[in-house]
Amino acid sequence: MSQPILFNFPKVLPLGQHLQEKLNAEEGRFILHPFPDGESYLRIESNVKGREILINASLFHPNSWILDLLFLVDTLRALGAKRIRLIAPYLSYMRQDKVFQNGEALTSKTFSHLLSAYFDALVTVDPHLHRYHCLSEIYTIPTTVLQAAPLISKWIHENVENPFLIGPDEESRQWVQQVAGDLPFIVLKKERNSQGHVNITWPSFEGAEGKTPVFVDDIISSGGTMLLAIEQAKAQGLKPPVIVTIHPIFANDSYKKLQAAGILKIVTCNSISHPSNEIDLVPLIVSALSA
Amino acid sequence: MSQPILFNFPKVLPLGQHLQEKLNAEEGRFILHPFPDGESYLRIESNVKGREILINASLFHPNSWILDLLFLVDTLRALGAKRIRLIAPYLSYMRQDKVFQNGEALTSKTFSHLLSAYFDALVTVDPHLHRYHCLSEIYTIPTTVLQAAPLISKWIHENVENPFLIGPDEESRQWVQQVAGDLPFIVLKKERNSQGHVNITWPSFEGAEGKTPVFVDDIISSGGTMLLAIEQAKAQGLKPPVIVTIHPIFANDSYKKLQAAGILKIVTCNSISHPSNEIDLVPLIVSALSA
């Protein structure tokens, strides 16, 4: 691959600078600011004609700047960029993957169609594939799905004594299973009763004595399920757990609540910039782009 | 036309309710709220299958909710809506109509292509056509352009004694000329010197004695040109002016500044909801949609 130009969007993220160095990419320079009437002004300063373009975009909270991202892509095309690939370490709008109630927006589809109409390809890390089996069900562009499991597995082996892995609900099974390798793991079962109250049931398990529980999930958003699972682990006399998640959304005050729940540590990947970031996704992304 | 369903977006605007009554349209009902992770949830409650849909959208400050608008349109299509027309009394992103400096985003084009990809038709009032001559240069869907001039002209005749119309710069000529009809008018000339300082020159004119100056422009955003023109009008001994504009953007504190500038009154059309709204665009829009 000829030297690509990497644009970090919407702003320079720590992951972005690191990614640029490791990819030996040229920095994509652009100016973006609002006019007094609230509309955006954007100008690309790099010479992009005929060049390979990578846009490393945080798709976390995408509503307010999706239009700016489309302006960036359209302008790159107008300036003669060759191929424009989106790197989205966290791919948003994957969770509304079914019309649960008549009339609901299938936002996963609108969002994927929109990105597919603007980008030539997508690289992402562990998208929340639950009812969809692969991204090609909703994305019409080539997609590369990277898995953080080997990195998380390595981190656990290096940092946790006697780990015992726990998936807090059935949706987490695919991730905890991959991360576990030959480590022991269990998966809890979450049920919602008719009042909307969440109940968690534990499978029978043994061999956890003296081990460190490690809760693994792909996303922590409101953190409700995780908090309940931690509480129940404590009630069962398990040691203070380690919490590992790929995408640290931590909506509202969920991070604070988790920290206060008597845990050993919370560790996350840097798909979303957060103080808990400790597992670096850059090598994963670089290896995929260099292949 | 069979009875249409009118959706007001992003919220119920006074113009919207009024529009619904005058069009004898059914109210389009939908729920829109954010999830804790910042993503949108949308659900359409109306039965839209096979129906004519009108979406009356405020395109003022569109960045933060453009995605929600696309979710709405996509969901209407998924539910079998027949034709989806956008009513945008104020059409944004018309002002960046030229690449002034190499690398600049031609946001007018990206925005128009995006709307063209989702809607079947567009109805708008006095879009800021400056370097573009008509909307079909950038919109690929049928567009209906309505003109507020007759309504403004009527308002001036009914409310201003001895009006003398003034366009604050050359861009305003098309509007002041239309509004004037057989009333006297002049158009000022705005020039920017090399330091970016704005200078306004007045043409020689006569017959303004005792008359009420009425400044007319399509948009007031930062209000800088208008404030300078008002100041100069006062310096020339003209009476306190009336200010009329179609689209009251009034960025930052420009409305306050204009009110404090020794004027008689500021009057606007209700394309954007604002306390100064006094000229109702609903009859104009209704007549276009009933034709």
Coordinates of C-alpha atoms in Angstrom, one line a residue:
Chain A
M1 CA 0.0 0.0 0.0
S2 CA 1.3 3.4 -0.9
Q3 CA 1.6 5.8 2.1
P4 CA -1.9 6.6 3.2
I5 CA -3.2 9.8 4.6
L6 CA -4.9 9.3 8.0
F7 CA -7.7 11.8 9.1
N8 CA -8.7 11.6 12.7
F9 CA -12.3 12.6 13.1
P10 CA -13.8 14.6 14.7
K11 CA -10.7 15.5 16.6
V12 CA -7.2 14.2 17.3
L13 CA -7.6 11.2 19.6
P14 CA -4.7 9.5 21.5
L15 CA -5.4 6.4 19.5
G16 CA -5.3 8.4 16.3
Q17 CA -1.8 9.8 16.8
H18 CA -0.5 6.4 17.8
L19 CA -2.2 4.8 14.7
Q20 CA -0.7 7.4 12.4
E21 CA 2.8 6.6 13.6
K22 CA 2.4 2.8 13.5
L23 CA 0.9 3.0 10.0
N24 CA 3.6 5.4 8.9
A25 CA 0.7 7.4 7.5
E26 CA 0.7 11.1 6.6
E27 CA -1.4 13.3 8.9
G28 CA -4.6 14.4 7.2
R29 CA -5.0 18.1 8.0
F30 CA -8.3 19.9 8.0
I31 CA -10.1 22.8 9.5
L32 CA -13.6 22.4 10.9
H33 CA -15.6 25.1 12.7
P34 CA -19.1 26.3 13.0
F35 CA -20.4 29.5 11.3
P36 CA -22.4 31.9 13.5
D37 CA -25.6 30.4 12.1
G38 CA -24.6 26.9 13.3
E39 CA -23.7 25.5 9.9
S40 CA -20.2 23.9 9.5
Y41 CA -17.2 25.2 7.6
L42 CA -14.7 22.5 6.6
R43 CA -11.5 22.8 4.6
I44 CA -9.0 20.1 3.8
E45 CA -5.4 21.3 3.9
S46 CA -3.7 18.1 2.8
N47 CA -3.1 17.3 -0.9
V48 CA -5.2 14.2 -1.2
K49 CA -5.4 13.8 -5.0
G50 CA -4.8 10.2 -6.0
R51 CA -4.1 9.2 -2.5
E52 CA -5.3 6.4 -0.2
I53 CA -7.4 7.8 2.6
L54 CA -8.1 6.4 6.0
I55 CA -10.6 8.2 8.3
N56 CA -10.3 7.1 11.9
A57 CA -13.6 8.2 13.2
S58 CA -15.0 7.9 16.7
L59 CA -18.6 6.8 16.0
F60 CA -19.4 7.3 19.6
H61 CA -22.3 9.8 20.0
P62 CA -22.4 10.2 16.2
N63 CA -25.6 12.2 15.9
S64 CA -24.1 15.6 16.3
W65 CA -21.3 15.3 13.8
I66 CA -22.4 12.7 11.2
L67 CA -23.0 15.6 8.8
D68 CA -19.5 16.9 9.2
L69 CA -18.2 13.4 8.5
L70 CA -20.2 13.3 5.2
F71 CA -18.8 16.8 4.4
L72 CA -15.3 15.4 4.9
V73 CA -15.8 12.4 2.7
D74 CA -17.5 14.4 -0.1
T75 CA -14.8 17.0 -0.1
L76 CA -12.1 14.3 -0.2
R77 CA -13.8 12.8 -3.3
A78 CA -14.1 16.3 -4.9
L79 CA -10.4 16.7 -4.4
G80 CA -9.6 13.4 -6.2
A81 CA -8.9 11.0 -3.3
K82 CA -8.4 7.5 -4.5
R83 CA -10.1 5.2 -2.0
I84 CA -11.7 6.3 1.3
R85 CA -11.8 3.7 4.1
L86 CA -13.5 4.2 7.4
I87 CA -11.8 3.0 10.6
A88 CA -14.4 2.8 13.3
P89 CA -13.0 1.1 16.3
Y90 CA -16.4 1.4 17.9
L91 CA -19.3 0.9 15.4
S92 CA -22.4 2.6 16.7
Y93 CA -26.1 1.9 15.9
M94 CA -25.7 -1.9 16.0
R95 CA -28.0 -2.4 18.9
Q96 CA -31.3 -1.6 17.3
D97 CA -31.1 -4.7 15.1
K98 CA -34.8 -5.7 15.1
V99 CA -38.1 -4.0 14.9
F100 CA -39.4 -5.0 18.4
Q101 CA -42.5 -2.9 18.2
N102 CA -44.4 -2.0 15.0
G103 CA -43.3 1.4 13.7
E104 CA -39.8 1.3 15.2
A105 CA -36.9 2.7 13.2
L106 CA -34.4 0.0 12.3
T107 CA -31.6 2.5 13.0
S108 CA -28.8 -0.1 12.4
K109 CA -29.9 -0.3 8.8
T110 CA -30.3 3.4 8.1
F111 CA -26.9 4.1 9.6
S112 CA -25.2 1.3 7.7
H113 CA -26.7 2.3 4.4
L114 CA -25.6 5.9 5.0
L115 CA -22.0 4.9 5.7
S116 CA -22.1 2.4 2.8
A117 CA -23.1 5.2 0.5
Y118 CA -20.1 7.4 1.4
F119 CA -17.2 5.1 2.2
D120 CA -15.4 2.5 0.1
A121 CA -14.7 0.2 3.0
L122 CA -15.1 -0.2 6.7
V123 CA -12.7 -1.5 9.3
T124 CA -14.1 -2.0 12.8
V125 CA -13.5 -3.9 16.1
D126 CA -16.0 -6.3 17.5
P127 CA -19.2 -4.8 16.3
H128 CA -22.3 -5.8 18.4
L129 CA -23.4 -8.6 16.1
H130 CA -26.3 -10.1 17.9
R131 CA -29.3 -10.7 15.6
Y132 CA -27.2 -9.9 12.6
H133 CA -24.6 -12.6 11.9
C134 CA -22.3 -10.5 9.9
L135 CA -21.9 -6.9 8.8
S136 CA -22.6 -7.8 5.1
E137 CA -26.3 -8.2 6.1
I138 CA -26.5 -4.4 6.5
Y139 CA -23.3 -3.0 5.0
T140 CA -23.0 -3.0 1.2
I141 CA -19.3 -2.1 1.2
P142 CA -16.4 -4.5 2.1
T143 CA -16.0 -4.7 5.9
T144 CA -13.2 -6.0 8.0
V145 CA -14.1 -7.1 11.5
L146 CA -11.3 -7.3 13.9
Q147 CA -11.4 -9.2 17.2
A148 CA -10.0 -7.8 20.5
A149 CA -10.2 -11.3 22.1
P150 CA -6.5 -12.2 21.7
L151 CA -5.4 -8.9 23.2
I152 CA -7.8 -9.2 26.1
S153 CA -6.8 -12.8 26.7
K154 CA -3.1 -11.7 26.7
W155 CA -3.9 -8.9 29.2
I156 CA -5.8 -11.3 31.5
H157 CA -2.9 -13.9 31.4
E158 CA -0.4 -11.2 32.2
N159 CA -2.4 -9.3 34.9
V160 CA -4.8 -11.5 36.7
E161 CA -3.9 -14.3 39.1
N162 CA -6.0 -17.4 38.7
P163 CA -8.7 -15.9 36.4
F164 CA -12.2 -17.3 36.2
L165 CA -14.2 -15.7 33.4
I166 CA -17.9 -14.7 33.6
G167 CA -20.1 -13.5 30.9
P168 CA -22.9 -11.4 32.5
D169 CA -25.6 -12.5 29.9
E170 CA -26.1 -14.7 26.9
E171 CA -25.2 -11.9 24.5
S172 CA -21.7 -11.8 26.0
R173 CA -21.1 -15.5 25.3
Q174 CA -19.4 -15.1 22.0
W175 CA -16.9 -12.7 23.6
V176 CA -16.2 -14.5 26.8
Q177 CA -15.8 -17.8 25.0
Q178 CA -13.2 -16.3 22.6
V179 CA -11.3 -14.6 25.4
A180 CA -11.3 -17.7 27.6
G181 CA -9.4 -20.0 25.4
D182 CA -8.5 -22.8 27.9
L183 CA -9.4 -20.7 30.9
P184 CA -12.6 -21.7 32.8
F185 CA -15.7 -19.6 32.2
I186 CA -19.4 -19.5 32.8
V187 CA -22.2 -17.4 31.2
L188 CA -25.0 -16.0 33.3
K189 CA -28.6 -15.7 32.1
K190 CA -30.5 -12.5 32.2
E191 CA -34.3 -12.5 32.2
R192 CA -36.7 -9.6 32.3
N193 CA -40.0 -10.3 34.0
S194 CA -43.4 -8.8 33.0
Q195 CA -42.7 -5.8 35.2
G196 CA -39.4 -5.1 33.3
H197 CA -37.4 -6.1 36.3
V198 CA -34.1 -7.8 35.4
N199 CA -33.3 -11.2 37.0
I200 CA -29.9 -13.0 36.7
T201 CA -29.5 -16.7 37.1
W202 CA -26.2 -18.4 37.6
P203 CA -25.4 -21.8 36.2
S204 CA -24.0 -24.4 38.7
F205 CA -20.2 -24.1 38.7
E206 CA -17.3 -25.3 40.7
G207 CA -13.5 -24.7 40.9
A208 CA -13.9 -20.9 41.5
E209 CA -12.5 -21.0 45.0
G210 CA -9.6 -18.6 45.4
K211 CA -9.9 -17.5 41.8
T212 CA -10.3 -13.9 40.5
P213 CA -13.7 -13.4 38.7
V214 CA -13.2 -11.6 35.4
F215 CA -16.4 -10.3 33.9
V216 CA -16.1 -9.9 30.1
D217 CA -18.5 -8.1 27.8
D218 CA -18.3 -6.3 24.5
I219 CA -20.0 -3.1 25.7
I220 CA -20.9 -1.5 29.0
S221 CA -23.5 1.2 28.5
S222 CA -25.8 1.8 31.4
G223 CA -24.0 -0.9 33.3
G224 CA -27.2 -2.2 35.0
T225 CA -26.7 -5.9 34.2
M226 CA -23.0 -5.7 35.2
L227 CA -23.7 -4.0 38.5
L228 CA -26.3 -6.7 39.4
A229 CA -24.0 -9.5 38.4
I230 CA -21.2 -8.0 40.5
E231 CA -23.5 -7.7 43.5
Q232 CA -24.5 -11.4 43.2
A233 CA -20.9 -12.5 42.8
K234 CA -20.1 -10.8 46.1
A235 CA -23.1 -12.4 47.8
Q236 CA -21.8 -15.8 46.7
G237 CA -18.5 -15.1 48.4
L238 CA -16.5 -14.6 45.2
K239 CA -13.4 -12.4 45.3
P240 CA -13.6 -8.8 44.1
P241 CA -13.9 -9.0 40.3
V242 CA -12.0 -7.5 37.4
I243 CA -14.3 -6.0 34.7
V244 CA -13.1 -6.1 31.1
T245 CA -15.0 -4.5 28.2
I246 CA -14.1 -3.7 24.7
H247 CA -16.2 -0.6 24.1
P248 CA -16.4 1.7 27.2
I249 CA -19.6 3.7 26.6
F250 CA -20.3 4.1 30.4
A251 CA -23.5 6.1 30.0
N252 CA -24.4 8.6 32.7
D253 CA -22.6 7.7 36.0
S254 CA -22.2 4.0 35.3
Y255 CA -18.4 4.1 35.5
K256 CA -18.5 5.7 39.0
K257 CA -21.1 3.2 40.1
L258 CA -19.0 0.3 38.9
Q259 CA -15.9 1.7 40.6
A260 CA -17.9 2.0 43.8
A261 CA -19.2 -1.6 43.6
G262 CA -16.3 -3.2 45.4
I263 CA -14.4 -4.4 42.4
L264 CA -10.7 -5.0 41.8
K265 CA -10.3 -3.1 38.5
I266 CA -12.1 -2.0 35.3
V267 CA -10.1 -2.3 32.1
T268 CA -11.1 -1.3 28.7
C269 CA -9.9 -1.2 25.1
N270 CA -9.3 2.2 23.5
S271 CA -12.1 2.1 20.9
I272 CA -13.6 4.9 22.9
S273 CA -11.3 7.3 24.7
H274 CA -11.7 6.8 28.5
P275 CA -9.5 6.8 31.6
S276 CA -10.0 3.1 31.9
N277 CA -8.3 2.4 28.5
E278 CA -5.5 -0.1 29.1
I279 CA -5.7 -2.5 26.1
D280 CA -4.4 -0.9 23.0
L281 CA -6.3 -1.8 19.7
V282 CA -3.7 0.0 17.5
P283 CA -1.6 -3.2 16.7
L284 CA -4.8 -5.0 15.7
I285 CA -5.9 -2.2 13.3
V286 CA -2.4 -1.8 11.9
S287 CA -2.0 -5.5 11.2
A288 CA -5.3 -5.5 9.3
L289 CA -4.4 -2.4 7.2
S290 CA -0.9 -3.6 6.4
A291 CA -2.1 -7.1 5.3
Chain B
M1 CA -54.7 15.0 -3.2
S2 CA -55.9 12.4 -0.7
Q3 CA -55.6 13.6 2.9
P4 CA -51.9 13.7 3.7
I5 CA -50.2 12.9 7.0
L6 CA -48.0 15.8 8.3
F7 CA -45.0 15.2 10.5
N8 CA -43.5 18.2 12.3
F9 CA -39.9 17.6 12.9
P10 CA -38.0 17.7 15.2
K11 CA -40.8 19.0 17.3
V12 CA -44.2 20.5 17.1
L13 CA -43.7 24.1 15.9
P14 CA -46.5 26.7 16.0
L15 CA -46.2 26.9 12.2
G16 CA -46.6 23.1 12.1
Q17 CA -49.9 23.0 14.0
H18 CA -51.3 25.8 11.9
L19 CA -50.1 24.1 8.8
Q20 CA -51.8 20.9 9.7
E21 CA -55.2 22.6 10.2
K22 CA -55.0 24.6 7.0
L23 CA -53.9 21.6 5.0
N24 CA -56.6 19.5 6.7
A25 CA -53.8 17.0 7.2
E26 CA -53.7 14.1 9.7
E27 CA -51.2 14.6 12.5
G28 CA -48.1 12.4 12.0
R29 CA -47.4 10.9 15.4
F30 CA -44.0 9.6 16.4
I31 CA -41.8 9.1 19.5
L32 CA -38.2 10.2 19.5
H33 CA -35.8 10.0 22.4
P34 CA -32.2 9.2 23.0
F35 CA -30.9 6.0 24.5
P36 CA -28.4 6.3 27.4
D37 CA -25.6 5.7 25.0
G38 CA -26.6 8.8 23.0
E39 CA -28.2 6.9 20.0
S40 CA -31.7 7.7 19.0
Y41 CA -34.8 5.7 19.4
L42 CA -37.7 6.5 17.0
R43 CA -41.1 5.0 16.5
I44 CA -43.8 6.0 14.2
E45 CA -47.3 5.6 15.7
S46 CA -49.4 6.7 12.7
N47 CA -50.5 4.2 10.1
V48 CA -48.7 5.5 7.1
K49 CA -49.0 2.6 4.6
G50 CA -50.0 3.9 1.2
R51 CA -50.3 7.5 2.5
E52 CA -49.0 10.8 1.2
I53 CA -46.5 12.1 3.7
L54 CA -45.4 15.7 4.4
I55 CA -42.5 16.4 6.7
N56 CA -42.4 19.9 7.9
A57 CA -38.8 20.2 9.2
S58 CA -37.0 23.1 10.6
L59 CA -33.7 22.9 8.8
F60 CA -32.3 25.5 11.2
H61 CA -29.3 24.2 13.0
P62 CA -29.6 20.9 11.2
N63 CA -26.3 19.2 12.2
S64 CA -27.5 17.7 15.5
W65 CA -30.7 16.1 14.2
I66 CA -30.1 15.3 10.5
L67 CA -29.6 11.7 11.4
D68 CA -33.0 11.6 13.2
L69 CA -34.6 13.0 10.1
L70 CA -33.1 10.3 8.0
F71 CA -34.3 7.7 10.5
L72 CA -37.8 9.1 10.2
V73 CA -37.8 9.0 6.4
D74 CA -36.3 5.5 6.2
T75 CA -38.9 4.2 8.7
L76 CA -41.8 5.8 6.8
R77 CA -40.5 4.0 3.6
A78 CA -40.2 0.7 5.5
L79 CA -43.8 1.1 6.6
G80 CA -45.0 1.6 3.1
A81 CA -45.5 5.4 2.8
K82 CA -46.4 6.5 -0.7
R83 CA -44.6 9.7 -1.3
I84 CA -42.5 11.7 1.2
R85 CA -42.2 15.4 0.6
L86 CA -40.1 17.7 2.7
I87 CA -41.4 21.1 3.6
A88 CA -38.4 23.2 4.6
P89 CA -39.6 26.8 5.1
Y90 CA -35.9 27.7 5.8
L91 CA -33.5 25.7 3.6
S92 CA -30.1 25.6 5.3
Y93 CA -26.6 25.1 3.8
M94 CA -27.3 27.3 0.8
R95 CA -24.7 29.9 1.6
Q96 CA -21.5 27.9 1.0
D97 CA -22.3 27.9 -2.8
K98 CA -18.7 28.2 -4.1
V99 CA -15.2 26.8 -3.2
F100 CA -13.6 30.1 -2.3
Q101 CA -10.4 28.6 -1.1
N102 CA -8.9 25.3 -2.4
G103 CA -10.0 22.4 -0.2
E104 CA -13.2 23.9 1.1
A105 CA -16.2 21.7 1.5
L106 CA -19.1 22.7 -0.9
T107 CA -21.5 22.0 1.9
S108 CA -24.5 23.2 -0.1
K109 CA -23.9 20.3 -2.5
T110 CA -23.4 17.5 0.1
F111 CA -26.5 18.7 1.9
S112 CA -28.6 18.9 -1.2
H113 CA -27.5 15.4 -2.4
L114 CA -28.2 13.9 1.0
L115 CA -31.8 15.3 1.1
S116 CA -32.3 14.4 -2.6
A117 CA -31.4 10.8 -1.7
Y118 CA -34.1 10.5 1.0
F119 CA -37.0 12.7 -0.1
D120 CA -39.2 12.6 -3.1
A121 CA -39.7 16.3 -3.3
L122 CA -38.9 19.6 -1.6
V123 CA -41.0 22.7 -0.9
T124 CA -39.2 25.7 0.4
V125 CA -39.5 29.4 0.8
D126 CA -36.9 31.8 -0.7
P127 CA -33.8 29.7 -0.6
H128 CA -30.6 31.8 -0.6
L129 CA -30.0 31.5 -4.3
H130 CA -26.9 33.6 -4.9
R131 CA -24.4 31.9 -7.1
Y132 CA -26.8 29.1 -7.9
H133 CA -29.6 30.3 -10.1
C134 CA -32.1 27.6 -9.2
L135 CA -32.3 24.6 -6.9
S136 CA -32.1 22.1 -9.7
E137 CA -28.4 22.9 -10.0
I138 CA -27.9 21.0 -6.8
Y139 CA -31.1 19.1 -6.0
T140 CA -32.0 16.1 -8.1
I141 CA -35.6 15.9 -6.8
P142 CA -38.5 18.1 -7.8
T143 CA -38.4 21.4 -5.9
T144 CA -41.0 24.0 -5.3
V145 CA -39.7 27.5 -4.5
L146 CA -42.2 29.8 -2.8
Q147 CA -41.7 33.5 -2.5
A148 CA -42.6 35.5 0.5
A149 CA -42.4 38.8 -1.3
P150 CA -46.2 39.3 -1.9
L151 CA -46.8 38.6 1.8
I152 CA -44.1 41.0 2.9
S153 CA -45.3 43.6 0.4
K154 CA -48.8 43.3 1.8
W155 CA -47.5 43.7 5.4
I156 CA -45.6 46.8 4.5
H157 CA -48.5 48.4 2.7
E158 CA -50.8 47.7 5.7
N159 CA -48.3 48.6 8.5
V160 CA -45.8 51.2 7.3
E161 CA -46.6 54.8 6.5
N162 CA -44.8 56.1 3.4
P163 CA -42.3 53.3 3.1
F164 CA -39.0 53.7 1.3
L165 CA -37.3 50.3 0.8
I166 CA -33.6 49.7 1.2
G167 CA -31.6 46.6 0.4
P168 CA -28.5 46.5 2.6
D169 CA -26.3 44.8 -0.1
E170 CA -26.3 43.6 -3.7
E171 CA -27.3 40.1 -2.6
S172 CA -30.6 41.5 -1.2
R173 CA -31.5 43.1 -4.5
Q174 CA -33.7 40.2 -5.8
W175 CA -35.8 40.3 -2.6
V176 CA -36.1 44.1 -2.2
Q177 CA -37.0 44.5 -5.9
Q178 CA -39.8 41.9 -5.6
V179 CA -41.1 43.3 -2.4
A180 CA -41.1 46.9 -3.6
G181 CA -43.4 46.5 -6.6
D182 CA -44.1 50.2 -7.3
L183 CA -42.7 51.5 -4.0
P184 CA -39.4 53.4 -4.2
F185 CA -36.3 51.4 -3.3
I186 CA -32.5 51.6 -3.3
V187 CA -29.8 48.9 -2.9
L188 CA -26.6 49.6 -0.9
K189 CA -23.2 48.3 -1.9
K190 CA -21.1 46.3 0.5
E191 CA -17.4 46.1 0.0
R192 CA -14.8 44.3 2.1
N193 CA -11.3 45.9 2.1
S194 CA -8.1 44.0 2.3
Q195 CA -8.2 44.0 6.1
G196 CA -11.6 42.4 6.0
H197 CA -13.3 45.6 7.1
V198 CA -16.8 46.1 5.7
N199 CA -17.7 49.3 4.0
I200 CA -21.1 50.3 2.7
T201 CA -21.7 52.8 0.0
W202 CA -25.1 54.5 -0.6
P203 CA -26.3 55.3 -4.2
S204 CA -27.5 58.9 -4.7
F205 CA -31.2 59.0 -4.0
E206 CA -34.0 61.5 -3.4
G207 CA -37.6 61.5 -2.2
A208 CA -36.9 59.8 1.1
E209 CA -37.8 62.9 3.2
G210 CA -40.4 62.1 5.8
K211 CA -40.6 58.5 4.6
T212 CA -40.0 55.4 6.8
P213 CA -37.0 53.4 5.7
V214 CA -37.7 49.7 5.4
F215 CA -34.7 47.5 5.3
V216 CA -35.5 44.2 3.5
D217 CA -33.2 41.1 3.3
D218 CA -33.8 37.3 3.0
I219 CA -31.6 36.3 6.0
I220 CA -30.3 38.1 9.1
S221 CA -27.5 36.0 10.6
S222 CA -24.8 37.8 12.4
G223 CA -26.6 41.1 11.6
G224 CA -23.3 43.0 11.0
T225 CA -24.2 44.4 7.6
M226 CA -27.7 45.4 8.8
L227 CA -26.4 47.1 11.9
L228 CA -23.9 49.1 9.9
A229 CA -26.6 50.1 7.4
I230 CA -28.9 51.2 10.2
E231 CA -26.2 53.3 11.7
Q232 CA -25.5 55.0 8.4
A233 CA -29.2 55.6 7.8
K234 CA -29.4 57.4 11.1
A235 CA -26.3 59.5 10.3
Q236 CA -28.0 60.6 7.1
G237 CA -31.0 61.9 9.1
L238 CA -33.4 59.1 8.0
K239 CA -36.2 58.2 10.3
P240 CA -35.9 55.1 12.5
P241 CA -36.2 52.2 10.2
V242 CA -38.3 49.0 10.0
I243 CA -36.4 45.8 9.4
V244 CA -38.0 43.0 7.6
T245 CA -36.4 39.6 6.9
I246 CA -37.7 36.3 5.8
H247 CA -35.5 33.9 7.7
P248 CA -34.7 35.1 11.3
I249 CA -31.5 33.3 12.1
F250 CA -30.3 36.0 14.5
A251 CA -27.0 34.4 15.4
N252 CA -25.6 35.1 18.9
D253 CA -26.9 38.4 20.2
S254 CA -27.7 40.0 16.9
Y255 CA -31.4 40.4 17.6
K256 CA -30.7 42.3 20.9
K257 CA -28.2 44.5 19.1
L258 CA -30.7 45.3 16.3
Q259 CA -33.4 46.1 18.8
A260 CA -31.0 48.5 20.6
A261 CA -30.0 50.2 17.4
G262 CA -32.7 52.9 17.4
I263 CA -35.1 51.1 15.0
L264 CA -38.9 51.3 14.8
K265 CA -39.5 47.5 14.5
I266 CA -38.2 44.2 13.4
V267 CA -40.6 41.9 11.6
T268 CA -39.9 38.4 10.3
C269 CA -41.6 35.5 8.6
N270 CA -42.1 32.3 10.5
S271 CA -39.8 30.0 8.6
I272 CA -37.8 29.9 11.8
S273 CA -39.7 30.2 15.1
H274 CA -38.8 33.6 16.7
P275 CA -40.6 36.2 18.8
S276 CA -40.3 38.6 15.9
N277 CA -42.5 36.4 13.6
E278 CA -45.3 38.5 12.3
I279 CA -45.7 37.4 8.6
D280 CA -47.3 34.0 8.4
L281 CA -46.0 31.7 5.6
V282 CA -48.6 29.1 6.1
P283 CA -51.1 30.4 3.4
L284 CA -48.2 30.4 0.9
I285 CA -47.2 26.8 1.7
V286 CA -50.8 25.6 1.7
S287 CA -51.6 27.1 -1.6
A288 CA -48.6 25.4 -3.1
L289 CA -49.5 22.0 -1.7
S290 CA -53.1 22.3 -2.7
A291 CA -52.3 23.2 -6.3

